[in-house]
């Protein structure tokens, strides 16, 4: 697979059984791996916003459209993606920018849903806000949460997948995660930014506070929030701090990977290299850790993905490696690849420029699918 949108086989952004999905200027696209078939793109009903570049290209620079989300819902297993669109004016009602949520059947790729959420008007009459980013935050039950950032700030909304109706909107807030019936959002304020938790059902605020940067789920009930001032692990539904976690509040910019079963692995970098890799259980308690130490007997890997008890990554000298998620021990010291995406069938990893060589995990143009057992 190559990372260009016009590639014969585009690089997928999410795996779903024996298929993968991507989204970009070619629409919402399903790639059937066993059949080697790239399905036709599914597009929104409204015209795409001409000011937004949907060609994801190399994927190295910042992107303006989020990855698809595949989820089992009460209305079927769906792949959903958010597109930046322009609503046409009608009569005296002006048009303007909007988010259109598009859904497709995960098995066939056929379009099943189109729901449009208008974005708030700009503060200057006659000038629409410029759209910088749109994406799907997450899906829980029959509710999908979409978000956007524009020249006017953030915006988040919830959409009922059964009816296509907008359930609630939250201007000035950018969605980060959906965890335990709670939408984790970021409040844009240069003087006092903060994270908030909103009810998935009606958008009511449940809590506010904590570091105001990135958010990562830890299991199904907790969320890590981290910025350049510190880190906190919170109960997603209440905002209460979990003090038993080993992730120090004075340590900045952790990132975490949930294995979709019971283990979360978090990594902390220093000077552009992994400093610590920690395995956590569903309660946030530490299972194991690997820390970079002078003369130490282990080197923390750069984690690329986790899946059902396996931790995938690579080290500068040893190449790809698979760790046991429960113990942190090397399960496969010399693995075939360090996948960026993985499920029960495939791992999608950067392809080496030459056979037998370790690929460059920062600068690459092609990806390959490996059996998960590799």
mmCIF file of C-alpha atoms in Angstrom:
data_model
loop_
_atom_site.group_PDB
_atom_site.id
_atom_site.type_symbol
_atom_site.label_atom_id
_atom_site.label_comp_id
_atom_site.label_asym_id
_atom_site.label_seq_id
_atom_site.Cartn_x
_atom_site.Cartn_y
_atom_site.Cartn_z
ATOM 1 C CA UNK A 1 0.000 0.000 0.000
ATOM 2 C CA UNK A 2 1.149 3.567 -0.633
ATOM 3 C CA UNK A 3 0.182 6.670 1.284
ATOM 4 C CA UNK A 4 -1.087 8.681 -1.697
ATOM 5 C CA UNK A 5 -4.834 9.098 -1.960
ATOM 6 C CA UNK A 6 -4.698 8.215 -5.679
ATOM 7 C CA UNK A 7 -2.720 5.006 -5.076
ATOM 8 C CA UNK A 8 -3.887 1.752 -6.620
ATOM 9 C CA UNK A 9 -4.125 0.381 -3.066
ATOM 10 C CA UNK A 10 -4.364 3.254 -0.550
ATOM 11 C CA UNK A 11 -2.971 2.863 2.948
ATOM 12 C CA UNK A 12 -5.754 2.048 5.367
ATOM 13 C CA UNK A 13 -6.271 3.977 8.614
ATOM 14 C CA UNK A 14 -8.276 1.394 10.569
ATOM 15 C CA UNK A 15 -8.615 -2.386 10.367
ATOM 16 C CA UNK A 16 -11.889 -4.309 10.462
ATOM 17 C CA UNK A 17 -11.555 -8.065 10.267
ATOM 18 C CA UNK A 18 -10.198 -8.985 6.847
ATOM 19 C CA UNK A 19 -10.630 -5.441 5.519
ATOM 20 C CA UNK A 20 -9.358 -1.942 6.158
ATOM 21 C CA UNK A 21 -10.787 1.556 5.789
ATOM 22 C CA UNK A 22 -9.392 4.928 4.837
ATOM 23 C CA UNK A 23 -10.851 8.368 4.178
ATOM 24 C CA UNK A 24 -9.658 11.289 2.112
ATOM 25 C CA UNK A 25 -10.186 12.905 -1.259
ATOM 26 C CA UNK A 26 -11.271 9.488 -2.578
ATOM 27 C CA UNK A 27 -14.130 9.314 -0.077
ATOM 28 C CA UNK A 28 -14.684 6.684 2.606
ATOM 29 C CA UNK A 29 -13.026 3.609 1.100
ATOM 30 C CA UNK A 30 -13.055 -0.094 2.043
ATOM 31 C CA UNK A 31 -10.094 -2.291 1.082
ATOM 32 C CA UNK A 32 -10.790 -6.045 0.993
ATOM 33 C CA UNK A 33 -7.408 -7.702 1.590
ATOM 34 C CA UNK A 34 -8.122 -11.371 0.674
ATOM 35 C CA UNK A 35 -9.906 -10.357 -2.548
ATOM 36 C CA UNK A 36 -7.399 -7.567 -3.254
ATOM 37 C CA UNK A 37 -10.297 -5.253 -4.058
ATOM 38 C CA UNK A 38 -10.493 -1.528 -3.366
ATOM 39 C CA UNK A 39 -14.145 -0.531 -3.086
ATOM 40 C CA UNK A 40 -15.631 2.624 -4.583
ATOM 41 C CA UNK A 41 -15.440 5.674 -2.369
ATOM 42 C CA UNK A 42 -18.511 6.720 -0.392
ATOM 43 C CA UNK A 43 -19.053 10.487 -0.412
ATOM 44 C CA UNK A 44 -21.216 12.975 1.500
ATOM 45 C CA UNK A 45 -24.455 14.268 0.003
ATOM 46 C CA UNK A 46 -23.309 17.887 0.224
ATOM 47 C CA UNK A 47 -20.462 19.448 -1.724
ATOM 48 C CA UNK A 48 -17.028 19.121 -0.146
ATOM 49 C CA UNK A 49 -15.613 22.297 1.374
ATOM 50 C CA UNK A 50 -13.286 23.619 -1.375
ATOM 51 C CA UNK A 51 -11.006 25.315 1.168
ATOM 52 C CA UNK A 52 -10.043 22.021 2.854
ATOM 53 C CA UNK A 53 -7.330 19.797 1.388
ATOM 54 C CA UNK A 54 -8.489 16.183 1.749
ATOM 55 C CA UNK A 55 -5.499 14.650 -0.033
ATOM 56 C CA UNK A 56 -3.727 13.083 2.919
ATOM 57 C CA UNK A 57 -0.567 12.554 0.905
ATOM 58 C CA UNK A 58 2.387 11.325 2.915
ATOM 59 C CA UNK A 59 0.549 11.841 6.193
ATOM 60 C CA UNK A 60 3.643 13.489 7.667
ATOM 61 C CA UNK A 61 2.213 16.993 7.854
ATOM 62 C CA UNK A 62 -0.865 17.964 9.856
ATOM 63 C CA UNK A 63 -4.064 16.624 8.377
ATOM 64 C CA UNK A 64 -7.482 18.209 8.114
ATOM 65 C CA UNK A 65 -9.644 15.096 8.321
ATOM 66 C CA UNK A 66 -9.722 12.432 11.026
ATOM 67 C CA UNK A 67 -9.534 8.669 10.595
ATOM 68 C CA UNK A 68 -12.636 6.509 10.126
ATOM 69 C CA UNK A 69 -14.117 4.689 13.098
ATOM 70 C CA UNK A 70 -15.540 1.164 12.817
ATOM 71 C CA UNK A 71 -17.995 0.120 15.516
ATOM 72 C CA UNK A 72 -20.742 -2.382 16.247
ATOM 73 C CA UNK A 73 -23.908 -0.360 16.837
ATOM 74 C CA UNK A 74 -27.627 -1.122 17.373
ATOM 75 C CA UNK A 75 -28.130 -0.317 13.673
ATOM 76 C CA UNK A 76 -25.358 -2.633 12.462
ATOM 77 C CA UNK A 77 -21.600 -2.688 12.229
ATOM 78 C CA UNK A 78 -20.632 0.573 10.545
ATOM 79 C CA UNK A 79 -17.621 2.470 9.319
ATOM 80 C CA UNK A 80 -18.169 6.202 9.865
ATOM 81 C CA UNK A 81 -16.184 9.257 8.834
ATOM 82 C CA UNK A 82 -16.661 13.015 9.056
ATOM 83 C CA UNK A 83 -16.283 15.264 6.015
ATOM 84 C CA UNK A 84 -16.018 19.060 5.810
ATOM 85 C CA UNK A 85 -18.861 20.173 3.518
ATOM 86 C CA UNK A 86 -20.646 23.295 2.293
ATOM 87 C CA UNK A 87 -24.416 23.550 2.756
ATOM 88 C CA UNK A 88 -26.040 25.413 -0.114
ATOM 89 C CA UNK A 89 -28.170 28.433 0.732
ATOM 90 C CA UNK A 90 -31.915 28.138 0.212
ATOM 91 C CA UNK A 91 -34.181 31.138 -0.175
ATOM 92 C CA UNK A 92 -33.253 33.633 2.513
ATOM 93 C CA UNK A 93 -31.508 30.952 4.563
ATOM 94 C CA UNK A 94 -27.749 31.250 4.056
ATOM 95 C CA UNK A 95 -25.509 28.273 3.452
ATOM 96 C CA UNK A 96 -22.213 27.687 5.152
ATOM 97 C CA UNK A 97 -19.670 25.143 6.345
ATOM 98 C CA UNK A 98 -20.796 21.957 8.086
ATOM 99 C CA UNK A 99 -19.696 18.527 9.218
ATOM 100 C CA UNK A 100 -21.311 15.636 7.362
ATOM 101 C CA UNK A 101 -21.157 12.261 9.064
ATOM 102 C CA UNK A 102 -21.120 9.470 6.484
ATOM 103 C CA UNK A 103 -21.665 5.818 7.382
ATOM 104 C CA UNK A 104 -21.137 2.621 5.419
ATOM 105 C CA UNK A 105 -21.886 -1.035 6.054
ATOM 106 C CA UNK A 106 -18.656 -2.591 7.295
ATOM 107 C CA UNK A 107 -19.166 -5.809 5.315
ATOM 108 C CA UNK A 108 -20.216 -4.410 1.933
ATOM 109 C CA UNK A 109 -19.018 -0.806 1.930
ATOM 110 C CA UNK A 110 -22.495 0.371 0.888
ATOM 111 C CA UNK A 111 -23.556 3.794 2.131
ATOM 112 C CA UNK A 112 -26.058 3.635 4.986
ATOM 113 C CA UNK A 113 -26.007 7.069 6.609
ATOM 114 C CA UNK A 114 -25.605 10.758 5.912
ATOM 115 C CA UNK A 115 -26.120 13.321 8.677
ATOM 116 C CA UNK A 116 -25.201 16.994 8.437
ATOM 117 C CA UNK A 117 -24.348 19.266 11.377
ATOM 118 C CA UNK A 118 -23.954 22.975 10.500
ATOM 119 C CA UNK A 119 -20.976 24.747 12.049
ATOM 120 C CA UNK A 120 -21.518 28.005 13.986
ATOM 121 C CA UNK A 121 -21.464 31.164 11.905
ATOM 122 C CA UNK A 122 -18.399 33.373 11.944
ATOM 123 C CA UNK A 123 -18.122 36.461 14.104
ATOM 124 C CA UNK A 124 -17.748 38.695 11.033
ATOM 125 C CA UNK A 125 -20.938 39.112 8.959
ATOM 126 C CA UNK A 126 -20.550 37.772 5.445
ATOM 127 C CA UNK A 127 -17.467 35.691 6.233
ATOM 128 C CA UNK A 128 -17.724 31.984 6.966
ATOM 129 C CA UNK A 129 -15.259 30.459 9.420
ATOM 130 C CA UNK A 130 -12.346 28.583 7.870
ATOM 131 C CA UNK A 131 -12.345 24.868 8.661
ATOM 132 C CA UNK A 132 -9.018 23.520 9.923
ATOM 133 C CA UNK A 133 -10.048 19.982 10.949
ATOM 134 C CA UNK A 134 -13.050 17.647 11.173
ATOM 135 C CA UNK A 135 -13.179 14.110 12.556
ATOM 136 C CA UNK A 136 -15.106 11.427 14.400
ATOM 137 C CA UNK A 137 -14.196 11.432 18.105
ATOM 138 C CA UNK A 138 -15.773 8.060 18.819
ATOM 139 C CA UNK A 139 -18.870 5.879 18.740
ATOM 140 C CA UNK A 140 -20.653 4.404 21.737
ATOM 141 C CA UNK A 141 -23.960 2.591 21.396
ATOM 142 C CA UNK A 142 -26.018 4.360 18.765
ATOM 143 C CA UNK A 143 -24.273 7.720 19.236
ATOM 144 C CA UNK A 144 -21.405 9.092 17.175
ATOM 145 C CA UNK A 145 -19.504 12.181 18.311
ATOM 146 C CA UNK A 146 -17.975 14.488 15.701
ATOM 147 C CA UNK A 147 -15.725 17.484 16.192
ATOM 148 C CA UNK A 148 -14.225 20.380 14.260
ATOM 149 C CA UNK A 149 -11.744 23.185 14.739
ATOM 150 C CA UNK A 150 -12.230 26.363 12.738
ATOM 151 C CA UNK A 151 -10.919 29.898 12.669
ATOM 152 C CA UNK A 152 -13.599 30.596 15.313
ATOM 153 C CA UNK A 153 -12.497 27.832 17.714
ATOM 154 C CA UNK A 154 -13.746 24.347 18.533
ATOM 155 C CA UNK A 155 -17.067 22.594 18.003
ATOM 156 C CA UNK A 156 -18.399 19.180 19.069
ATOM 157 C CA UNK A 157 -21.716 17.462 18.370
ATOM 158 C CA UNK A 158 -23.419 14.111 18.963
ATOM 159 C CA UNK A 159 -25.404 12.363 16.219
ATOM 160 C CA UNK A 160 -27.943 9.549 16.585
ATOM 161 C CA UNK A 161 -26.876 6.843 14.129
ATOM 162 C CA UNK A 162 -30.387 5.465 13.896
ATOM 163 C CA UNK A 163 -32.164 8.683 12.921
ATOM 164 C CA UNK A 164 -29.311 10.897 11.720
ATOM 165 C CA UNK A 165 -30.553 13.624 14.044
ATOM 166 C CA UNK A 166 -28.205 15.932 15.956
ATOM 167 C CA UNK A 167 -28.639 15.188 19.663
ATOM 168 C CA UNK A 168 -26.659 18.148 21.033
ATOM 169 C CA UNK A 169 -23.884 20.579 20.142
ATOM 170 C CA UNK A 170 -21.085 22.146 22.181
ATOM 171 C CA UNK A 171 -19.538 25.267 20.629
ATOM 172 C CA UNK A 172 -16.016 26.310 21.687
ATOM 173 C CA UNK A 173 -15.147 22.734 22.708
ATOM 174 C CA UNK A 174 -13.028 20.265 20.742
ATOM 175 C CA UNK A 175 -13.678 16.545 21.217
ATOM 176 C CA UNK A 176 -10.793 14.302 22.280
ATOM 177 C CA UNK A 177 -12.194 10.885 23.337
ATOM 178 C CA UNK A 178 -15.408 9.028 24.169
ATOM 179 C CA UNK A 179 -14.915 6.960 27.340
ATOM 180 C CA UNK A 180 -17.520 5.373 29.647
ATOM 181 C CA UNK A 181 -20.494 7.383 28.397
ATOM 182 C CA UNK A 182 -18.502 10.625 28.623
ATOM 183 C CA UNK A 183 -17.151 12.883 25.889
ATOM 184 C CA UNK A 184 -13.736 14.277 26.850
ATOM 185 C CA UNK A 185 -13.422 17.750 25.344
ATOM 186 C CA UNK A 186 -10.866 20.542 25.292
ATOM 187 C CA UNK A 187 -11.885 24.129 26.020
ATOM 188 C CA UNK A 188 -10.061 26.676 23.885
ATOM 189 C CA UNK A 189 -8.928 29.558 26.077
ATOM 190 C CA UNK A 190 -5.433 31.030 25.873
ATOM 191 C CA UNK A 191 -5.621 32.278 29.454
ATOM 192 C CA UNK A 192 -7.095 29.197 31.147
ATOM 193 C CA UNK A 193 -7.543 26.154 28.879
ATOM 194 C CA UNK A 194 -9.046 23.066 30.478
ATOM 195 C CA UNK A 195 -10.436 19.622 29.857
ATOM 196 C CA UNK A 196 -14.092 18.859 30.468
ATOM 197 C CA UNK A 197 -16.290 15.781 30.580
ATOM 198 C CA UNK A 198 -19.714 15.964 28.894
ATOM 199 C CA UNK A 199 -22.565 13.490 29.098
ATOM 200 C CA UNK A 200 -22.795 11.475 25.896
ATOM 201 C CA UNK A 201 -26.582 11.489 26.206
ATOM 202 C CA UNK A 202 -27.318 15.210 26.392
ATOM 203 C CA UNK A 203 -24.001 17.096 26.380
ATOM 204 C CA UNK A 204 -24.389 18.297 29.975
ATOM 205 C CA UNK A 205 -21.091 19.080 31.711
ATOM 206 C CA UNK A 206 -20.073 16.467 34.282
ATOM 207 C CA UNK A 207 -16.681 17.857 35.337
ATOM 208 C CA UNK A 208 -13.915 20.287 34.407
ATOM 209 C CA UNK A 209 -10.210 20.626 35.191
ATOM 210 C CA UNK A 210 -6.928 18.787 34.770
ATOM 211 C CA UNK A 211 -4.153 19.242 32.207
ATOM 212 C CA UNK A 212 -5.611 20.494 28.957
ATOM 213 C CA UNK A 213 -3.796 18.780 26.112
ATOM 214 C CA UNK A 214 -4.091 15.253 24.783
ATOM 215 C CA UNK A 215 -6.362 12.511 26.110
ATOM 216 C CA UNK A 216 -5.927 8.731 25.974
ATOM 217 C CA UNK A 217 -8.234 6.004 27.312
ATOM 218 C CA UNK A 218 -6.864 3.665 29.971
ATOM 219 C CA UNK A 219 -9.157 0.678 29.809
ATOM 220 C CA UNK A 220 -12.882 1.337 29.574
ATOM 221 C CA UNK A 221 -13.361 3.744 32.521
ATOM 222 C CA UNK A 222 -10.251 5.891 32.891
ATOM 223 C CA UNK A 223 -8.650 8.598 30.794
ATOM 224 C CA UNK A 224 -5.162 10.080 30.871
ATOM 225 C CA UNK A 225 -4.943 13.809 30.165
ATOM 226 C CA UNK A 226 -1.520 15.287 29.568
ATOM 227 C CA UNK A 227 0.039 18.531 28.362
ATOM 228 C CA UNK A 228 3.317 20.413 28.751
ATOM 229 C CA UNK A 229 2.533 21.167 32.409
ATOM 230 C CA UNK A 230 1.848 17.670 33.697
ATOM 231 C CA UNK A 231 -0.272 14.535 33.633
ATOM 232 C CA UNK A 232 -3.386 13.271 35.393
ATOM 233 C CA UNK A 233 -5.381 10.047 35.254
ATOM 234 C CA UNK A 234 -9.103 10.636 35.787
ATOM 235 C CA UNK A 235 -12.286 8.653 36.060
ATOM 236 C CA UNK A 236 -13.870 9.573 32.748
ATOM 237 C CA UNK A 237 -17.425 9.776 34.102
ATOM 238 C CA UNK A 238 -16.659 11.887 37.198
ATOM 239 C CA UNK A 239 -13.316 13.610 36.622
ATOM 240 C CA UNK A 240 -12.031 12.239 39.947
ATOM 241 C CA UNK A 241 -8.251 11.806 40.027
ATOM 242 C CA UNK A 242 -6.901 8.276 40.276
ATOM 243 C CA UNK A 243 -3.928 8.528 42.635
ATOM 244 C CA UNK A 244 -2.854 4.881 42.428
ATOM 245 C CA UNK A 245 -1.504 5.291 38.894
ATOM 246 C CA UNK A 246 2.305 5.272 38.502
ATOM 247 C CA UNK A 247 2.232 8.017 35.885
ATOM 248 C CA UNK A 248 3.733 10.975 37.737
ATOM 249 C CA UNK A 249 1.855 14.262 37.618
ATOM 250 C CA UNK A 250 5.110 16.149 37.081
ATOM 251 C CA UNK A 251 5.930 14.086 33.986
ATOM 252 C CA UNK A 252 4.704 15.543 30.717
ATOM 253 C CA UNK A 253 3.271 14.262 27.478
ATOM 254 C CA UNK A 254 2.631 10.571 28.053
ATOM 255 C CA UNK A 255 0.876 8.742 25.230
ATOM 256 C CA UNK A 256 -1.022 5.513 25.728
ATOM 257 C CA UNK A 257 -2.220 2.507 23.729
ATOM 258 C CA UNK A 258 -5.198 0.416 24.916
ATOM 259 C CA UNK A 259 -5.113 -3.210 23.710
ATOM 260 C CA UNK A 260 -8.945 -3.398 23.451
ATOM 261 C CA UNK A 261 -9.056 -6.080 26.109
ATOM 262 C CA UNK A 262 -7.523 -5.288 29.514
ATOM 263 C CA UNK A 263 -4.075 -3.696 29.248
ATOM 264 C CA UNK A 264 -2.922 -0.183 28.450
ATOM 265 C CA UNK A 265 0.701 0.628 27.636
ATOM 266 C CA UNK A 266 1.932 4.188 28.113
ATOM 267 C CA UNK A 267 5.168 5.690 26.820
ATOM 268 C CA UNK A 268 7.111 8.756 27.946
ATOM 269 C CA UNK A 269 9.792 10.272 25.714
ATOM 270 C CA UNK A 270 12.801 12.396 26.618
ATOM 271 C CA UNK A 271 14.902 14.205 24.038
ATOM 272 C CA UNK A 272 13.021 12.476 21.242
ATOM 273 C CA UNK A 273 13.684 8.948 22.526
ATOM 274 C CA UNK A 274 11.634 6.541 24.665
ATOM 275 C CA UNK A 275 12.479 7.022 28.345
ATOM 276 C CA UNK A 276 9.855 4.839 30.011
ATOM 277 C CA UNK A 277 7.277 2.269 28.889
ATOM 278 C CA UNK A 278 4.718 1.195 31.510
ATOM 279 C CA UNK A 279 2.040 -1.502 31.416
ATOM 280 C CA UNK A 280 -1.206 -0.803 33.305
ATOM 281 C CA UNK A 281 -4.247 -2.898 34.142
ATOM 282 C CA UNK A 282 -7.883 -1.734 33.922
ATOM 283 C CA UNK A 283 -7.622 0.051 37.287
ATOM 284 C CA UNK A 284 -4.532 1.998 36.232
ATOM 285 C CA UNK A 285 -2.251 -0.045 38.511
ATOM 286 C CA UNK A 286 1.240 -0.811 37.261
ATOM 287 C CA UNK A 287 1.985 -4.274 35.859
ATOM 288 C CA UNK A 288 5.550 -3.648 34.671
ATOM 289 C CA UNK A 289 7.872 -0.947 33.405
ATOM 290 C CA UNK A 290 11.005 -0.547 31.293
ATOM 291 C CA UNK A 291 13.093 2.587 31.913
ATOM 292 C CA UNK A 292 16.131 3.832 30.011
ATOM 293 C CA UNK A 293 19.095 3.726 32.371
ATOM 294 C CA UNK A 294 22.817 3.969 31.785
ATOM 295 C CA UNK A 295 24.109 0.411 31.849
ATOM 296 C CA UNK A 296 20.592 -0.976 32.136
ATOM 297 C CA UNK A 297 19.798 -4.464 30.916
ATOM 298 C CA UNK A 298 16.739 -3.435 28.837
ATOM 299 C CA UNK A 299 16.017 -0.718 26.280
ATOM 300 C CA UNK A 300 12.470 0.710 26.205
ATOM 301 C CA UNK A 301 11.009 0.263 22.731
ATOM 302 C CA UNK A 302 9.124 2.833 20.731
ATOM 303 C CA UNK A 303 5.578 1.478 21.005
ATOM 304 C CA UNK A 304 3.643 1.440 17.734
ATOM 305 C CA UNK A 305 0.500 -0.554 18.642
ATOM 306 C CA UNK A 306 -1.074 -2.952 21.139
ATOM 307 C CA UNK A 307 -3.606 -5.708 20.625
ATOM 308 C CA UNK A 308 -5.130 -8.273 23.000
ATOM 309 C CA UNK A 309 -2.134 -8.733 25.267
ATOM 310 C CA UNK A 310 0.605 -8.042 22.717
ATOM 311 C CA UNK A 311 2.747 -4.879 22.651
ATOM 312 C CA UNK A 312 4.380 -4.038 19.318
ATOM 313 C CA UNK A 313 7.333 -1.713 18.873
ATOM 314 C CA UNK A 314 10.931 -1.304 17.775
ATOM 315 C CA UNK A 315 14.306 -0.399 19.250
ATOM 316 C CA UNK A 316 17.172 1.470 17.538
ATOM 317 C CA UNK A 317 19.466 -1.558 17.482
ATOM 318 C CA UNK A 318 17.221 -4.588 17.836
ATOM 319 C CA UNK A 319 14.552 -3.724 15.283
ATOM 320 C CA UNK A 320 10.909 -4.853 15.643
ATOM 321 C CA UNK A 321 9.952 -6.589 18.888
ATOM 322 C CA UNK A 322 6.767 -7.946 20.497
ATOM 323 C CA UNK A 323 6.336 -7.764 24.284
ATOM 324 C CA UNK A 324 3.945 -9.664 26.518
ATOM 325 C CA UNK A 325 1.396 -7.124 27.690
ATOM 326 C CA UNK A 326 0.886 -8.799 31.056
ATOM 327 C CA UNK A 327 4.556 -9.086 32.056
ATOM 328 C CA UNK A 328 6.514 -6.797 29.737
ATOM 329 C CA UNK A 329 8.829 -9.672 28.801
ATOM 330 C CA UNK A 330 10.041 -10.096 25.227
ATOM 331 C CA UNK A 331 7.563 -12.416 23.502
ATOM 332 C CA UNK A 332 9.187 -12.192 20.059
ATOM 333 C CA UNK A 333 12.645 -10.573 20.323
ATOM 334 C CA UNK A 334 13.119 -10.470 16.533
ATOM 335 C CA UNK A 335 9.683 -9.824 15.040
ATOM 336 C CA UNK A 336 8.905 -9.428 11.338
ATOM 337 C CA UNK A 337 7.441 -5.952 11.761
ATOM 338 C CA UNK A 338 6.335 -3.272 14.195
ATOM 339 C CA UNK A 339 2.780 -2.575 12.989
ATOM 340 C CA UNK A 340 1.083 0.794 13.235
ATOM 341 C CA UNK A 341 -2.304 -0.971 13.004
ATOM 342 C CA UNK A 342 -3.062 -4.512 14.126
ATOM 343 C CA UNK A 343 -6.008 -6.852 14.644
ATOM 344 C CA UNK A 344 -6.546 -10.604 14.829
ATOM 345 C CA UNK A 345 -5.574 -11.083 11.167
ATOM 346 C CA UNK A 346 -3.136 -8.411 10.028
ATOM 347 C CA UNK A 347 -0.497 -5.952 11.090
ATOM 348 C CA UNK A 348 0.018 -2.908 8.860
ATOM 349 C CA UNK A 349 3.622 -1.697 9.041
ATOM 350 C CA UNK A 350 6.025 0.512 7.073
ATOM 351 C CA UNK A 351 7.633 -1.529 4.309
ATOM 352 C CA UNK A 352 11.435 -1.659 4.256
ATOM 353 C CA UNK A 353 13.106 0.156 1.378
ATOM 354 C CA UNK A 354 15.224 -2.946 0.756
ATOM 355 C CA UNK A 355 14.472 -6.604 1.509
ATOM 356 C CA UNK A 356 15.842 -7.648 4.869
ATOM 357 C CA UNK A 357 16.315 -4.077 6.084
ATOM 358 C CA UNK A 358 14.569 -2.404 9.024
ATOM 359 C CA UNK A 359 12.142 0.248 7.717
ATOM 360 C CA UNK A 360 12.351 3.902 8.661
ATOM 361 C CA UNK A 361 9.384 4.428 10.983
ATOM 362 C CA UNK A 362 9.392 8.217 10.593
ATOM 363 C CA UNK A 363 9.872 8.656 6.860
ATOM 364 C CA UNK A 364 8.182 6.060 4.708
ATOM 365 C CA UNK A 365 5.921 6.016 1.673
ATOM 366 C CA UNK A 366 4.832 2.387 1.455
ATOM 367 C CA UNK A 367 3.203 0.003 3.920
ATOM 368 C CA UNK A 368 2.767 -3.742 3.896
ATOM 369 C CA UNK A 369 0.320 -6.148 5.514
ATOM 370 C CA UNK A 370 1.841 -8.909 7.652
ATOM 371 C CA UNK A 371 0.112 -11.884 9.304
ATOM 372 C CA UNK A 372 -0.539 -11.064 12.959
ATOM 373 C CA UNK A 373 1.367 -14.211 13.969
ATOM 374 C CA UNK A 374 4.544 -12.604 12.591
#
